[in-house]
Amino acid sequence: MSLYDDALGLAPDLVRLRHDLHRFPELGLALPRTQERVLEALDGLPLEVSRGSALSSVTAVLRGGRPGPVVLLRADMDGLPITEKAPVSFAADNGAMHACGHDLHTAMLAGSAHLLAARRDRLHGDVVFMFQPGEEGWDGAGAMLAEGVLDAAGRRPVAAYALHVASTMPHGEFSSRRGPILAASDALNVTVHGAGGHGSMPHRAMDPVPAACEMVAALQTMVTRRFDVFDPVVVTVGLLRAGTQRNIIPESARFEATVRTFSAEARAKVAETVVELVASVAAAHGLRAEVEYLPEYPVTVTDGAETDFLAETVREVFGEERYRTMANPMTGSEDFSRVLEAVPGSFAWLGAAPKGADPDDLPLNHSPYAEFDDAVLPEGAALYAELATRRLAA
């Protein structure tokens, strides 16, 4: 039987695991229940298992029966601080939600461990299974790298792969691209300091609100006039806060923005440019601005050869029509970028919209209404296992 046939046989177990994880999502780097559930799912397999120190990670190494290199497979495990509204029988009720499908990723990777363990004697090398907390803004991948996940097998992987489900992609469609696939993500936090006063006499105060508003508008102009349109930059101000009442000029105003870029050059330039711009606008108003520019995740860049290999594997296992090359990268970000900075590899999307549904009518990942079809679980598990098996043999 093929790996995919065996994965279909595991489907009931994968669904049960996914539903259990979905009911009890945990946030950030501390996922004690999720960690224990993963350890239970791996129990009895011939794996060298270790837990993280600074985070609730699980690293498992499968030693192949034949000599060869190391391949790493990764799944993220954390949820989001969203109250679930999806109409599913296994919805969470603890104020958190697996709205980005990490419960599916975890079940798929656990499934691939079972598939590969059953073929251990035929594996030409070792597989590292990286179960990672804290992808949603906590840099769990960076923490696992610091704790040595890349050296878990005693030597560095020659390739690394990750899958990510999408609630608005056609069911069962795999998609990736060579080069940049996801943006770098950085944070811009600005506090404009002025002097408070009565709203009827602004000349007797130093109003920070107009300056903050001017900065927000100027950032959008900066993006269109200081950066190459073919190397895009996205700046979105998601928080703007000032004052307590309409007739009070506040002492300060604050805004926070996310900055997305697709090259190291644009990322470095925008970090310098936004600080200069904000300081200049503040000075023009006779005010002072406190600026924090906080680097987060680098650009997620897939290796060309590894991405071609992934596409070829999908086509051979599932059919030519099941793989689509992305025309453009997405402006989301991923801490798997840290792994791909150190190891050549690839990242692929897997469409998890219900069969027959129009993806354009469905809620996006991170929506409280987001839903993911269980039927893709064996497909993801099979692809993880196929990538490891074929890459080791190569």
Short mmCIF file of N, CA, C and O in Angstrom, two decimals, residues 144-208:
data_model
loop_
_atom_site.label_atom_id
_atom_site.label_comp_id
_atom_site.label_asym_id
_atom_site.label_seq_id
_atom_site.Cartn_x
_atom_site.Cartn_y
_atom_site.Cartn_z
N MET A 144 12.90 27.48 19.52
CA MET A 144 13.29 26.09 19.30
C MET A 144 14.67 25.99 18.64
O MET A 144 15.45 25.08 18.95
N LEU A 145 14.97 26.93 17.74
CA LEU A 145 16.31 26.94 17.16
C LEU A 145 17.36 27.20 18.24
O LEU A 145 18.42 26.57 18.25
N ALA A 146 17.04 28.12 19.15
CA ALA A 146 17.98 28.42 20.23
C ALA A 146 18.20 27.22 21.14
O ALA A 146 19.28 27.06 21.72
N GLU A 147 17.19 26.36 21.25
CA GLU A 147 17.32 25.17 22.08
C GLU A 147 17.87 23.97 21.31
O GLU A 147 17.96 22.87 21.86
N GLY A 148 18.21 24.17 20.02
CA GLY A 148 18.96 23.15 19.30
C GLY A 148 18.17 22.18 18.46
O GLY A 148 18.66 21.10 18.14
N VAL A 149 16.95 22.57 18.02
CA VAL A 149 16.15 21.64 17.24
C VAL A 149 16.86 21.20 15.96
O VAL A 149 16.70 20.05 15.51
N LEU A 150 17.67 22.08 15.37
CA LEU A 150 18.34 21.72 14.12
C LEU A 150 19.45 20.69 14.32
O LEU A 150 19.92 20.07 13.36
N ASP A 151 19.87 20.51 15.56
CA ASP A 151 20.91 19.52 15.87
C ASP A 151 20.36 18.31 16.61
O ASP A 151 21.12 17.51 17.16
N ALA A 152 19.03 18.17 16.63
CA ALA A 152 18.40 17.11 17.42
C ALA A 152 18.84 15.72 16.97
O ALA A 152 18.93 14.79 17.78
N ALA A 153 19.13 15.54 15.68
CA ALA A 153 19.52 14.23 15.17
C ALA A 153 21.03 14.03 15.21
O ALA A 153 21.52 12.98 14.78
N GLY A 154 21.76 15.03 15.70
CA GLY A 154 23.21 14.92 15.76
C GLY A 154 23.92 15.52 14.58
O GLY A 154 25.15 15.67 14.59
N ARG A 155 23.17 15.91 13.57
CA ARG A 155 23.73 16.58 12.41
C ARG A 155 22.60 17.39 11.77
O ARG A 155 21.42 17.07 11.94
N ARG A 156 22.96 18.43 11.06
CA ARG A 156 21.98 19.37 10.53
C ARG A 156 21.14 18.75 9.42
O ARG A 156 21.63 17.96 8.61
N PRO A 157 19.86 19.13 9.34
CA PRO A 157 19.02 18.66 8.23
C PRO A 157 19.52 19.20 6.89
O PRO A 157 20.07 20.31 6.82
N VAL A 158 19.30 18.42 5.86
CA VAL A 158 19.62 18.89 4.50
C VAL A 158 18.42 19.59 3.87
O VAL A 158 18.56 20.27 2.86
N ALA A 159 17.24 19.41 4.49
CA ALA A 159 16.03 20.04 3.96
C ALA A 159 14.99 20.12 5.08
O ALA A 159 15.01 19.31 6.02
N ALA A 160 14.11 21.12 4.96
CA ALA A 160 13.04 21.32 5.95
C ALA A 160 11.76 21.70 5.21
O ALA A 160 11.80 22.47 4.24
N TYR A 161 10.62 21.20 5.71
CA TYR A 161 9.35 21.45 5.05
C TYR A 161 8.26 21.76 6.09
O TYR A 161 8.26 21.21 7.19
N ALA A 162 7.34 22.63 5.70
CA ALA A 162 6.18 22.94 6.53
C ALA A 162 4.96 23.09 5.63
O ALA A 162 5.06 23.57 4.50
N LEU A 163 3.81 22.69 6.15
CA LEU A 163 2.52 22.86 5.47
C LEU A 163 1.65 23.81 6.27
O LEU A 163 1.76 23.88 7.50
N HIS A 164 0.77 24.52 5.56
CA HIS A 164 -0.18 25.40 6.23
C HIS A 164 -1.52 25.33 5.52
O HIS A 164 -1.59 25.53 4.30
N VAL A 165 -2.58 25.05 6.26
CA VAL A 165 -3.90 24.99 5.65
C VAL A 165 -4.46 26.40 5.44
O VAL A 165 -4.09 27.34 6.14
N ALA A 166 -5.35 26.51 4.47
CA ALA A 166 -6.03 27.78 4.18
C ALA A 166 -7.52 27.50 4.04
O ALA A 166 -7.93 26.61 3.29
N SER A 167 -8.32 28.26 4.77
CA SER A 167 -9.77 28.04 4.77
C SER A 167 -10.43 28.52 3.49
O SER A 167 -11.58 28.16 3.22
N THR A 168 -9.73 29.33 2.70
CA THR A 168 -10.33 29.90 1.49
C THR A 168 -9.61 29.46 0.22
O THR A 168 -9.72 30.12 -0.81
N MET A 169 -8.88 28.35 0.31
CA MET A 169 -8.31 27.75 -0.90
C MET A 169 -9.12 26.52 -1.26
O MET A 169 -9.63 25.82 -0.39
N PRO A 170 -9.25 26.21 -2.56
CA PRO A 170 -10.01 25.04 -2.97
C PRO A 170 -9.55 23.77 -2.26
O PRO A 170 -8.35 23.57 -2.04
N HIS A 171 -10.49 22.95 -1.92
CA HIS A 171 -10.22 21.73 -1.16
C HIS A 171 -9.15 20.88 -1.83
O HIS A 171 -9.25 20.53 -3.01
N GLY A 172 -8.11 20.55 -1.08
CA GLY A 172 -7.08 19.63 -1.55
C GLY A 172 -6.06 20.22 -2.49
O GLY A 172 -5.19 19.50 -2.98
N GLU A 173 -6.11 21.51 -2.75
CA GLU A 173 -5.14 22.13 -3.64
C GLU A 173 -3.88 22.49 -2.85
O GLU A 173 -3.95 23.13 -1.81
N PHE A 174 -2.73 22.06 -3.37
CA PHE A 174 -1.45 22.45 -2.78
C PHE A 174 -0.87 23.61 -3.60
O PHE A 174 -1.01 23.65 -4.83
N SER A 175 -0.19 24.52 -2.91
CA SER A 175 0.32 25.70 -3.61
C SER A 175 1.60 26.19 -2.93
O SER A 175 1.70 26.22 -1.70
N SER A 176 2.57 26.55 -3.78
CA SER A 176 3.81 27.14 -3.26
C SER A 176 4.46 27.94 -4.39
O SER A 176 3.89 28.10 -5.46
N ARG A 177 5.64 28.45 -4.11
CA ARG A 177 6.39 29.19 -5.13
C ARG A 177 7.85 29.23 -4.74
O ARG A 177 8.21 29.11 -3.57
N ARG A 178 8.71 29.44 -5.72
CA ARG A 178 10.14 29.62 -5.46
C ARG A 178 10.41 31.02 -4.93
O ARG A 178 9.79 31.97 -5.36
N GLY A 179 11.35 31.13 -4.01
CA GLY A 179 11.75 32.45 -3.51
C GLY A 179 10.81 32.96 -2.42
O GLY A 179 10.20 32.17 -1.69
N PRO A 180 10.67 34.27 -2.31
CA PRO A 180 9.81 34.83 -1.25
C PRO A 180 8.37 34.33 -1.39
O PRO A 180 7.76 34.45 -2.45
N ILE A 181 7.85 33.78 -0.31
CA ILE A 181 6.46 33.30 -0.31
C ILE A 181 5.63 34.02 0.73
O ILE A 181 4.42 34.15 0.59
N LEU A 182 6.28 34.53 1.79
CA LEU A 182 5.61 35.30 2.83
C LEU A 182 6.51 36.47 3.23
O LEU A 182 7.74 36.40 3.10
N ALA A 183 5.90 37.52 3.71
CA ALA A 183 6.63 38.76 3.99
C ALA A 183 7.36 38.71 5.32
O ALA A 183 7.02 37.94 6.22
N ALA A 184 8.36 39.59 5.43
CA ALA A 184 8.92 39.91 6.74
C ALA A 184 7.90 40.74 7.50
O ALA A 184 7.10 41.47 6.91
N SER A 185 7.91 40.61 8.82
CA SER A 185 6.98 41.36 9.65
C SER A 185 7.74 42.08 10.75
O SER A 185 8.54 41.47 11.46
N ASP A 186 7.51 43.39 10.86
CA ASP A 186 8.10 44.20 11.92
C ASP A 186 7.01 45.06 12.55
O ASP A 186 5.95 45.29 11.96
N ALA A 187 7.27 45.55 13.75
CA ALA A 187 6.31 46.39 14.47
C ALA A 187 6.85 47.81 14.58
O ALA A 187 8.02 48.02 14.85
N LEU A 188 5.96 48.77 14.38
CA LEU A 188 6.27 50.18 14.57
C LEU A 188 5.33 50.73 15.64
O LEU A 188 4.10 50.70 15.47
N ASN A 189 5.88 51.20 16.74
CA ASN A 189 5.10 51.79 17.83
C ASN A 189 5.55 53.22 18.05
O ASN A 189 6.74 53.48 18.25
N VAL A 190 4.61 54.15 18.01
CA VAL A 190 4.94 55.58 18.10
C VAL A 190 4.09 56.23 19.18
O VAL A 190 2.86 56.09 19.17
N THR A 191 4.73 56.96 20.08
CA THR A 191 4.03 57.79 21.05
C THR A 191 4.43 59.24 20.82
O THR A 191 5.62 59.57 20.84
N VAL A 192 3.45 60.08 20.55
CA VAL A 192 3.69 61.51 20.31
C VAL A 192 3.40 62.25 21.62
O VAL A 192 2.28 62.18 22.16
N HIS A 193 4.38 62.96 22.12
CA HIS A 193 4.26 63.68 23.38
C HIS A 193 4.02 65.17 23.15
O HIS A 193 4.75 65.81 22.40
N GLY A 194 2.98 65.70 23.79
CA GLY A 194 2.67 67.13 23.68
C GLY A 194 2.38 67.70 25.06
O GLY A 194 2.99 67.30 26.05
N ALA A 195 1.44 68.62 25.12
CA ALA A 195 1.02 69.22 26.39
C ALA A 195 -0.49 69.35 26.36
O ALA A 195 -1.05 69.92 25.41
N GLY A 196 -1.16 68.82 27.38
CA GLY A 196 -2.60 68.81 27.39
C GLY A 196 -3.20 70.19 27.68
O GLY A 196 -2.52 71.12 28.12
N GLY A 197 -4.48 70.30 27.40
CA GLY A 197 -5.17 71.56 27.66
C GLY A 197 -6.64 71.46 27.30
O GLY A 197 -7.17 70.38 27.02
N HIS A 198 -7.30 72.61 27.27
CA HIS A 198 -8.73 72.67 26.95
C HIS A 198 -8.94 72.65 25.45
O HIS A 198 -8.23 73.34 24.69
N GLY A 199 -9.93 71.87 25.02
CA GLY A 199 -10.17 71.75 23.60
C GLY A 199 -10.57 73.03 22.92
O GLY A 199 -10.42 73.18 21.70
N SER A 200 -11.06 74.03 23.69
CA SER A 200 -11.47 75.30 23.09
C SER A 200 -10.30 76.25 22.88
O SER A 200 -10.45 77.26 22.21
N MET A 201 -9.14 75.92 23.46
CA MET A 201 -7.98 76.81 23.36
C MET A 201 -6.73 76.03 22.98
O MET A 201 -5.78 75.90 23.76
N PRO A 202 -6.71 75.47 21.77
CA PRO A 202 -5.57 74.64 21.38
C PRO A 202 -4.26 75.41 21.33
O PRO A 202 -3.19 74.80 21.46
N HIS A 203 -4.32 76.73 21.17
CA HIS A 203 -3.08 77.51 21.12
C HIS A 203 -2.38 77.57 22.47
O HIS A 203 -1.21 77.94 22.55
N ARG A 204 -3.10 77.19 23.54
CA ARG A 204 -2.50 77.18 24.87
C ARG A 204 -1.97 75.78 25.24
O ARG A 204 -1.47 75.59 26.34
N ALA A 205 -2.12 74.85 24.32
CA ALA A 205 -1.65 73.48 24.55
C ALA A 205 -0.70 73.09 23.41
O ALA A 205 -0.36 73.92 22.55
N MET A 206 -0.25 71.86 23.41
CA MET A 206 0.55 71.31 22.30
C MET A 206 -0.11 69.98 21.92
O MET A 206 0.14 68.95 22.55
N ASP A 207 -0.98 70.05 20.93
CA ASP A 207 -1.88 68.95 20.62
C ASP A 207 -1.15 67.85 19.85
O ASP A 207 -0.68 68.06 18.71
N PRO A 208 -1.06 66.64 20.41
CA PRO A 208 -0.37 65.55 19.70
C PRO A 208 -1.24 64.84 18.67
O PRO A 208 -0.72 64.09 17.84
#
